[in-house]
Every structure is written in C-alpha cells, then in structure tokens.
Amino acid sequence: MKQILVTGGAGYIGSHTVVALYEAGFQPIIVDNLSNSKVVVIDRIEQITGQRPIFYQFDLRDGAQLDQLFKRHNIDAVIHFAGLKAVGESVEQPLRYYQCNLEGALSLFHVMAKHACHRLVFSSSASVYGDPVAVPIPETAPLQPTNPYARSKRMIEEFLGDLCVASPEWSVSLLRYFNPVAAHPSGLIGEDPNGPPNNLLPYIAQVGVGRREFVSVFGDDYDTRDGTGVRDYIHVLDLVEAHIKALAFIKHEPGCHIHNVGTGIGYSVLEMIAAFEIASGVAIPYRMESRRAGDVATCFADPSLSKTQLAWEARHDLAAMMRDHWRWQSENPAGYV
Ligand SMILES: NC(=O)c1ccc[n+]([C@@H]2O[C@H](COP(=O)([O-])OP(=O)(O)OC[C@H]3O[C@@H](n4cnc5c(N)ncnc54)[C@H](O)[C@@H]3O)[C@@H](O)[C@H]2O)c1
C-alpha cells in the first residue's frame, strides 16, 4: 500500500483527506503540531474508516524529526496542508506567518529531496489572485496577493516552480482552493476554528447553534445581485477528491502544475444565510456593516482546466454543503471539545 505523508493531517481539510486516502487504498501518515487542531481527530478518523492513522506530533520546521520519519517510512508522495491560514492574523503577525509557512515548506522540501521523494500536492489558495480583474478566474489570471498569508502561498508556489525547473524529477500539483465548506457526512469531523471563525459558513453555523449572536455582513453596496460579496464555496469532499486526482495526475506528469479547485458558481452572503436557514430550520440574525478593507465584490473559479486535466469537477450543490455543515455543527455544537 502506498504511504502518503499528510502534513497538517489533523486539521480541517487534512482530516477529510486522510479519510479519502484510506478509501482510495493509500496508507496516510499524519504529521501535525496540533497548533490549530485536536488529537481527538485521530480517534474520529478511526471511527469513520476503521483504521488508525500513524500520527506524529511535531512541527514541520523540525528537520531532524522529519528526517527520522522519512527514514522509518517509504513515503511515496506528500500532501502539504500544514500552515497558518487566517488572513487578518497574517496582517497583524507577518513574521509568524512567514516563519511558519515558509520555513515549514522549505524544511519539508529539503527532507523530501534528501530522501528522493519528489511527488507533492500543495494547498495553495485563490487568495493569490487578489482582487480579480475578471471572473470566472482562470489559472492564467494575474497574481496580486494582498496580504502576508496570500503572499506566503505565492512564494511557496514559486519555490516549487524553481525546484521543478532545477530538478526535473519533481512532480508537483499546486491546488488553488476557493472557499472550502461543509463536513464529512458522518458528522464526526469538520471545521473547528480556534476563536471566532474567519470564514462565513462556520460563523453562520455558530450563530445557528447559539454560540454567537448574529452574523455581520460586511458591505451591502457591492455591484452584485443583492449588494453583498459573492464567493465560490466548495464542499470539502469535492476538494479532497481533487487531491486524490492530483496524486494520480502527478504520477505521470513531471513538472509543476496549477489547478483551480472551485465550483465555478458564486453565492452571495445573503444567499448563503438563506440556504443555511432552509437546511437547518434555524433563523439567522444578521447586521449590515460597512465594507472591510481588502474584500472584493466577486470571486469565483474557472475550474475547466481541472475538469480536462484532472478529470475532476465538484459534485455537491449548495443544499448538500449546508446539510453536511449543519450536521457537523449541530452534533458538535462546541466543536471537538
Ligand atoms: N480552509 C480554507 O478556507 C483554505 C482555503 C485555501 C487554502 N487553504 C489551505 O489549506 C491548508 C489546510 O487548511 P485547513 O483549513 O485544513 O487548516 P487547519 O488549520 O484546520 O489545518 C492546518 C493544520 O496544520 C497544522 N500545522 C500548522 N502549522 C504547522 C507546522 N508548522 N507544523 C506542523 N503542523 C502544523 C495545524 O495544527 C492544523 O492541524 C492550509 O495550508 C490553508 O492555508 C485553506
């Protein structure tokens, strides 16, 4: 069975990917420092899959431990999720973000190269596009990341591009995610942010279970259907399937490949609130507030390259996203606690 190292595998997207890797016949191995996740996730993965993933708790920047891990296991490929991801926090603490995201990535790539492991799938982000010049956004769109988090993603993309030019044995997939939402249908794993959620749907869902009073809607005067911001939300199960497809793709395609992972459909904040209310049967109070600096009106993917090259496309609609997100949140109102 092929062993796949999943960095950040105890996190939101990582844990769902570990489940999908088992289903696809791989043996996932997790490394996570638990800075934004909880060890109980490993038990939940076992409950879902009947298999307990091998789990190492350490920071990716610890090259010696990483080296030991690669000596102990015959790693076929790596899926690299580990990193810090809150845009606002990255503006306040750029050094911490660059240190964690860039040093973590460099440490990983260095050890991979040492052990001749050259296959990698990297979690990039649609935030590398910044304020898009047009929608839908193709992979060829201009890149103008507007904050340290997005710049750290773009820098890692560039490291990997350089690596593939210098060493043709590398096969790298850069997946640019749009807005992952929802959860595994078991209700056992899902997104459990530390502190107030940075993303819309986790915030709405926490209002739904009474953990927060109301949703702040930042800006109702954008040039969109109802004046509120429009984004491309993608079910986490569709997102993780793109990783399985990317693993298959890079097996035969050396070099550095970039793919958007989005549905190609945009929903406004008010449409998201309305869809959540239908799925949950819970009324969500909201308040209109002024625009936030740096927010864009509309952002959604052109996913056609992923369709043709990876044979991947999103299959879950908005109702399924809401249903699965609500199941997770209502069955775990306080998260993993
Ligand atoms: N969730 C999103 O909206 C979104 C969108 C675009 C891209 N991404 C990217 O996808 C990846 C996964 O996102 P997520 O939502 O699952 O985040 P997450 O915070 O739930 O998962 C990241 C995991 O990495 C771990 N980690 C962080 N730094 C580490 C380090 N130095 N060493 C070891 N472990 C470390 C954390 O403990 C956490 O479990 C991130 O790289 C993120 O930037 C996420």
Coordinates of C-alpha atoms and ligand atoms in Angstrom, one line a residue:
M1 CA 0.0 0.0 0.0
K2 CA 1.4 3.4 -1.0
Q3 CA 2.3 5.6 2.0
I4 CA 1.3 9.2 1.7
L5 CA 2.5 11.8 4.2
V6 CA -0.2 14.3 5.1
T7 CA 1.2 17.4 6.8
G8 CA -1.5 19.2 8.8
G9 CA -3.5 16.0 8.6
A10 CA -5.3 16.6 11.9
G11 CA -6.7 19.9 10.5
Y12 CA -10.0 20.6 8.7
I13 CA -9.1 19.7 5.2
G14 CA -6.3 17.3 6.1
S15 CA -8.5 15.1 8.2
H16 CA -11.1 14.7 5.4
T17 CA -8.2 14.0 3.0
V18 CA -6.9 11.2 5.3
V19 CA -10.3 9.6 5.2
A20 CA -10.4 9.9 1.4
L21 CA -6.9 8.4 1.1
Y22 CA -8.0 5.3 3.0
E23 CA -11.0 5.0 0.7
A24 CA -8.7 5.2 -2.3
G25 CA -6.4 2.5 -1.0
F26 CA -3.5 4.5 0.3
Q27 CA -1.9 4.5 3.8
P28 CA -1.9 8.0 5.2
I29 CA 0.7 9.1 7.7
I30 CA 0.0 12.3 9.6
V31 CA 2.4 14.9 10.9
D32 CA 0.8 17.8 12.7
N33 CA 1.9 20.0 15.6
L34 CA -1.8 20.4 16.7
S35 CA -1.4 24.2 16.8
N36 CA -4.8 24.5 15.2
S37 CA -6.3 21.1 15.7
K38 CA -7.0 18.5 18.4
V39 CA -5.7 14.9 18.9
V40 CA -9.3 13.6 19.1
V41 CA -9.4 14.0 15.3
I42 CA -7.3 10.9 15.1
D43 CA -9.9 8.9 17.0
R44 CA -12.7 10.3 14.8
I45 CA -10.8 9.3 11.7
E46 CA -10.5 5.8 13.1
Q47 CA -14.3 5.7 13.9
I48 CA -15.0 6.6 10.3
T49 CA -12.5 4.4 8.5
G50 CA -11.9 1.5 11.0
Q51 CA -8.2 2.3 10.7
R52 CA -6.0 4.3 12.9
P53 CA -3.6 6.6 11.0
I54 CA 0.0 6.7 12.0
F55 CA 0.3 10.1 13.7
Y56 CA 3.4 12.1 14.6
Q57 CA 3.0 15.3 16.6
F58 CA 5.8 17.7 15.8
D59 CA 6.4 21.0 14.0
L60 CA 7.4 20.7 10.3
R61 CA 10.3 23.0 10.9
D62 CA 11.9 20.3 13.0
G63 CA 14.0 18.9 10.2
A64 CA 15.6 16.1 12.3
Q65 CA 12.2 14.6 13.3
L66 CA 11.1 14.9 9.7
D67 CA 14.2 13.1 8.5
Q68 CA 13.6 10.3 11.0
L69 CA 10.0 9.9 9.7
F70 CA 11.3 9.6 6.1
K71 CA 13.9 7.0 7.2
R72 CA 11.2 5.0 9.0
H73 CA 8.6 5.1 6.2
N74 CA 8.7 4.7 2.5
I75 CA 6.8 7.8 1.6
D76 CA 5.5 7.8 -2.0
A77 CA 4.1 11.3 -2.0
V78 CA 3.3 14.2 0.3
I79 CA 0.2 16.3 0.6
H80 CA 1.2 19.5 2.3
F81 CA -1.5 21.3 4.3
A82 CA 0.4 22.4 7.4
G83 CA 0.5 26.1 7.8
L84 CA -1.3 29.1 9.3
K85 CA -4.3 30.3 7.4
A86 CA -6.0 33.4 8.9
V87 CA -5.7 36.4 6.6
G88 CA -6.4 39.0 9.3
E89 CA -3.9 37.4 11.7
S90 CA -1.3 37.3 9.0
V91 CA -1.6 41.1 8.5
E92 CA -1.0 41.6 12.3
Q93 CA 1.7 38.9 12.6
P94 CA 3.6 38.7 9.3
L95 CA 6.8 37.3 10.8
R96 CA 4.9 34.5 12.5
Y97 CA 3.1 33.7 9.2
Y98 CA 6.2 33.8 7.0
Q99 CA 8.2 31.8 9.6
C100 CA 5.6 29.0 9.9
N101 CA 4.5 28.8 6.3
L102 CA 7.8 29.4 4.5
E103 CA 10.2 27.7 6.9
G104 CA 7.8 24.7 7.3
A105 CA 7.6 24.4 3.5
L106 CA 11.4 24.7 3.0
S107 CA 12.1 22.2 5.8
L108 CA 9.7 19.7 4.1
F109 CA 11.0 20.1 0.6
H110 CA 14.6 19.8 1.8
V111 CA 13.9 16.5 3.6
M112 CA 11.8 15.2 0.6
A113 CA 14.7 15.9 -1.7
K114 CA 17.2 14.2 0.6
H115 CA 15.0 11.1 0.5
A116 CA 14.3 11.2 -3.2
C117 CA 10.6 11.8 -2.6
H118 CA 9.6 14.1 -5.4
R119 CA 5.8 13.9 -5.6
L120 CA 3.9 16.7 -3.8
V121 CA 0.4 18.2 -3.7
F122 CA 0.4 21.6 -2.2
S123 CA -2.6 23.6 -0.7
S124 CA -2.5 26.9 -2.4
S125 CA -5.3 29.4 -2.3
A126 CA -7.4 31.6 -4.6
S127 CA -6.1 34.4 -2.5
V128 CA -3.0 34.5 -4.7
Y129 CA -5.3 36.2 -7.4
G130 CA -6.1 39.1 -5.0
D131 CA -8.7 41.4 -6.5
P132 CA -9.5 39.6 -9.7
V133 CA -9.5 41.6 -12.9
A134 CA -12.4 39.4 -14.3
V135 CA -14.5 36.4 -13.2
P136 CA -14.5 33.5 -13.6
I137 CA -10.8 33.3 -12.7
P138 CA -8.6 31.0 -14.8
E139 CA -5.2 29.8 -13.6
T140 CA -3.6 32.3 -16.0
A141 CA -5.1 35.3 -14.3
P142 CA -2.7 37.9 -12.9
L143 CA -1.4 37.2 -9.4
Q144 CA -1.6 40.0 -6.9
P145 CA -1.8 38.6 -3.4
T146 CA -2.8 41.4 -1.0
N147 CA -1.7 40.1 2.5
P148 CA 1.1 38.1 4.1
Y149 CA -0.9 34.8 4.1
A150 CA -1.6 35.0 0.4
R151 CA 2.0 36.1 -0.3
S152 CA 3.3 33.1 1.6
K153 CA 1.2 30.8 -0.6
R154 CA 2.5 32.5 -3.7
M155 CA 6.1 32.3 -2.5
I156 CA 5.8 28.6 -1.9
E157 CA 4.3 28.2 -5.4
E158 CA 7.4 30.0 -6.7
F159 CA 9.8 27.8 -4.7
L160 CA 8.2 24.8 -6.2
G161 CA 8.3 26.2 -9.7
D162 CA 12.0 26.8 -9.3
L163 CA 12.5 23.3 -7.9
C164 CA 10.8 21.7 -10.8
V165 CA 13.0 23.7 -13.3
A166 CA 16.2 22.8 -11.5
S167 CA 15.3 19.1 -10.8
P168 CA 13.0 17.6 -13.5
E169 CA 12.3 14.5 -11.3
W170 CA 9.9 16.6 -9.2
S171 CA 6.1 16.3 -9.9
V172 CA 4.2 19.0 -8.2
S173 CA 0.5 19.9 -8.1
L174 CA -0.5 23.3 -6.8
L175 CA -4.2 23.3 -6.0
R176 CA -5.7 26.8 -5.6
Y177 CA -8.7 26.3 -3.3
F178 CA -11.6 28.7 -3.4
N179 CA -13.8 28.5 -0.2
P180 CA -14.0 25.1 1.4
V181 CA -17.1 24.4 3.5
A182 CA -19.2 21.6 4.9
A183 CA -18.0 18.4 6.6
H184 CA -17.9 14.6 6.3
P185 CA -21.5 13.2 6.2
S186 CA -20.8 11.1 9.4
G187 CA -20.9 14.4 11.4
L188 CA -17.7 13.2 13.1
I189 CA -15.1 15.5 11.6
G190 CA -15.5 19.1 10.4
E191 CA -14.0 22.6 10.8
D192 CA -13.5 23.7 14.4
P193 CA -11.8 27.1 14.3
N194 CA -10.0 28.4 17.4
G195 CA -11.7 31.6 18.4
P196 CA -14.2 33.5 16.2
P197 CA -14.4 31.9 12.7
N198 CA -12.7 33.8 9.9
N199 CA -14.9 32.2 7.3
L200 CA -18.6 32.9 6.6
L201 CA -20.2 29.5 6.9
P202 CA -18.6 28.4 10.2
Y203 CA -19.7 31.8 11.6
I204 CA -23.3 31.3 10.4
A205 CA -23.3 27.8 11.8
Q206 CA -22.0 29.0 15.2
V207 CA -24.8 31.6 15.2
G208 CA -27.1 28.7 14.4
V209 CA -26.1 26.7 17.5
G210 CA -26.3 29.8 19.7
R211 CA -22.6 30.3 20.2
R212 CA -22.7 33.7 18.6
E213 CA -25.4 36.3 18.5
F214 CA -25.6 37.5 14.8
V215 CA -23.7 37.4 11.5
S216 CA -22.0 40.7 10.5
V217 CA -22.4 41.2 6.7
F218 CA -19.6 43.4 5.6
G219 CA -20.9 45.6 2.8
D220 CA -24.3 45.7 1.1
D221 CA -23.3 48.1 -1.7
Y222 CA -21.2 45.9 -3.9
D223 CA -22.0 45.5 -7.6
T224 CA -23.6 42.1 -7.1
R225 CA -27.1 40.6 -7.2
D226 CA -28.0 41.7 -3.7
G227 CA -25.1 44.0 -2.9
T228 CA -23.3 41.5 -0.7
G229 CA -20.0 39.8 -1.6
V230 CA -20.1 36.7 -3.9
R231 CA -17.7 33.8 -3.4
D232 CA -17.2 30.3 -4.7
Y233 CA -18.0 27.8 -1.9
I234 CA -16.9 24.2 -2.4
H235 CA -17.8 21.1 -0.4
V236 CA -14.7 19.7 1.4
L237 CA -15.4 16.3 0.0
D238 CA -15.1 17.6 -3.5
L239 CA -12.0 19.5 -2.5
V240 CA -10.3 16.3 -1.1
E241 CA -11.3 14.4 -4.2
A242 CA -9.2 16.9 -6.2
H243 CA -6.2 15.8 -4.2
I244 CA -6.7 12.1 -5.0
K245 CA -7.0 13.0 -8.7
A246 CA -3.9 15.3 -8.4
L247 CA -1.9 12.4 -6.9
A248 CA -2.8 10.2 -9.9
F249 CA -2.0 13.1 -12.3
I250 CA 1.5 13.9 -11.0
K251 CA 2.4 10.2 -11.1
H252 CA 2.7 10.5 -14.8
E253 CA 3.2 14.2 -15.3
P254 CA 6.5 15.7 -14.1
G255 CA 6.9 19.4 -13.6
C256 CA 4.8 21.9 -11.7
H257 CA 1.0 22.0 -12.4
I258 CA -1.5 24.6 -11.3
H259 CA -5.2 23.9 -10.9
N260 CA -8.2 25.8 -9.5
V261 CA -10.4 23.9 -7.2
G262 CA -13.8 25.6 -7.1
T263 CA -17.3 25.0 -8.4
G264 CA -17.4 27.9 -10.9
I265 CA -20.5 29.2 -9.2
G266 CA -20.7 32.2 -6.9
Y267 CA -23.1 32.8 -4.0
S268 CA -23.7 36.0 -2.1
V269 CA -23.5 36.3 1.7
L270 CA -27.3 36.7 1.9
E271 CA -27.9 33.7 -0.4
M272 CA -25.6 31.7 2.0
I273 CA -27.6 32.8 5.0
A274 CA -30.9 31.9 3.3
A275 CA -29.7 28.5 2.2
F276 CA -28.4 27.8 5.7
E277 CA -31.8 28.7 7.2
I278 CA -33.6 26.3 4.9
A279 CA -31.2 23.4 5.7
S280 CA -31.2 24.0 9.5
G281 CA -34.6 25.4 10.1
V282 CA -32.9 28.0 12.3
A283 CA -33.4 31.7 11.7
I284 CA -30.0 33.5 11.4
P285 CA -30.0 37.2 12.6
Y286 CA -27.6 39.4 10.7
R287 CA -26.5 43.0 10.7
M288 CA -25.3 45.1 7.8
E289 CA -21.9 46.7 8.4
S290 CA -19.5 48.7 6.3
R291 CA -17.1 47.0 3.8
R292 CA -13.9 45.5 5.2
A293 CA -10.7 46.8 3.7
G294 CA -9.3 44.3 1.2
D295 CA -12.6 42.4 0.5
V296 CA -13.5 42.0 -3.2
A297 CA -17.0 42.1 -4.6
T298 CA -17.0 38.8 -6.6
C299 CA -14.6 35.9 -6.8
F300 CA -15.3 32.6 -8.4
A301 CA -13.2 30.0 -10.3
D302 CA -12.9 28.9 -13.8
P303 CA -12.5 25.2 -13.0
S304 CA -12.3 24.0 -16.6
L305 CA -8.6 23.1 -16.5
S306 CA -9.2 20.8 -13.5
K307 CA -12.0 19.2 -15.4
T308 CA -10.0 18.4 -18.5
Q309 CA -6.6 17.6 -16.9
L310 CA -7.5 16.1 -13.6
A311 CA -10.9 14.6 -14.7
W312 CA -12.3 16.4 -11.6
E313 CA -15.3 18.5 -11.0
A314 CA -17.4 19.5 -8.0
R315 CA -20.4 17.3 -7.4
H316 CA -22.0 18.7 -4.3
D317 CA -24.5 21.5 -4.6
L318 CA -25.2 24.3 -2.1
A319 CA -28.0 22.3 -0.3
A320 CA -25.6 19.4 0.3
M321 CA -23.0 21.8 1.6
M322 CA -25.4 23.3 4.0
R323 CA -26.9 20.0 5.1
D324 CA -23.4 18.5 5.9
H325 CA -22.1 21.6 7.5
W326 CA -25.2 21.8 9.8
R327 CA -25.0 18.1 10.7
W328 CA -21.4 18.6 11.9
Q329 CA -22.1 21.8 13.8
S330 CA -25.4 20.7 15.4
E331 CA -23.9 17.4 16.5
N332 CA -20.8 19.1 17.8
P333 CA -22.0 22.5 18.9
A334 CA -18.8 23.2 20.9
G335 CA -16.6 21.6 18.2
Y336 CA -14.3 18.8 19.2
V337 CA -14.5 19.6 22.9
Ligands
LIG1 N1 -9.8 26.4 4.9 C1 -9.7 27.3 3.9 O1 -10.5 28.2 3.8 C2 -8.5 27.3 3.0 C3 -8.5 28.0 1.7 C4 -7.4 28.0 0.9 C5 -6.3 27.3 1.3 N2 -6.3 26.7 2.5 C6 -5.0 26.0 2.9 O2 -5.3 24.6 3.1 C7 -4.4 24.1 4.2 C8 -5.3 23.4 5.2 O3 -6.3 24.3 5.7 P1 -7.3 23.9 6.8 O4 -8.5 24.7 6.7 O5 -7.4 22.5 6.9 O6 -6.5 24.5 8.1 P2 -6.3 23.9 9.5 O7 -5.7 25.0 10.4 O8 -7.5 23.2 10.0 O9 -5.2 22.8 9.3 C9 -3.8 23.0 9.2 C10 -3.1 22.0 10.2 O10 -1.7 22.3 10.1 C11 -1.2 22.2 11.4 N3 0.0 23.0 11.4 C12 0.2 24.3 11.3 N4 1.4 24.7 11.3 C13 2.2 23.6 11.4 C14 3.6 23.3 11.5 N5 4.5 24.3 11.4 N6 4.0 22.0 11.7 C15 3.1 21.0 11.8 N7 1.7 21.2 11.7 C16 1.3 22.5 11.5 C17 -2.3 22.7 12.4 O11 -2.2 22.2 13.7 C18 -3.5 22.2 11.6 O12 -4.0 21.0 12.1 C19 -3.7 25.3 4.8 O13 -2.4 25.4 4.2 C20 -4.5 26.5 4.3 O14 -3.7 27.7 4.1 C21 -7.3 26.6 3.3

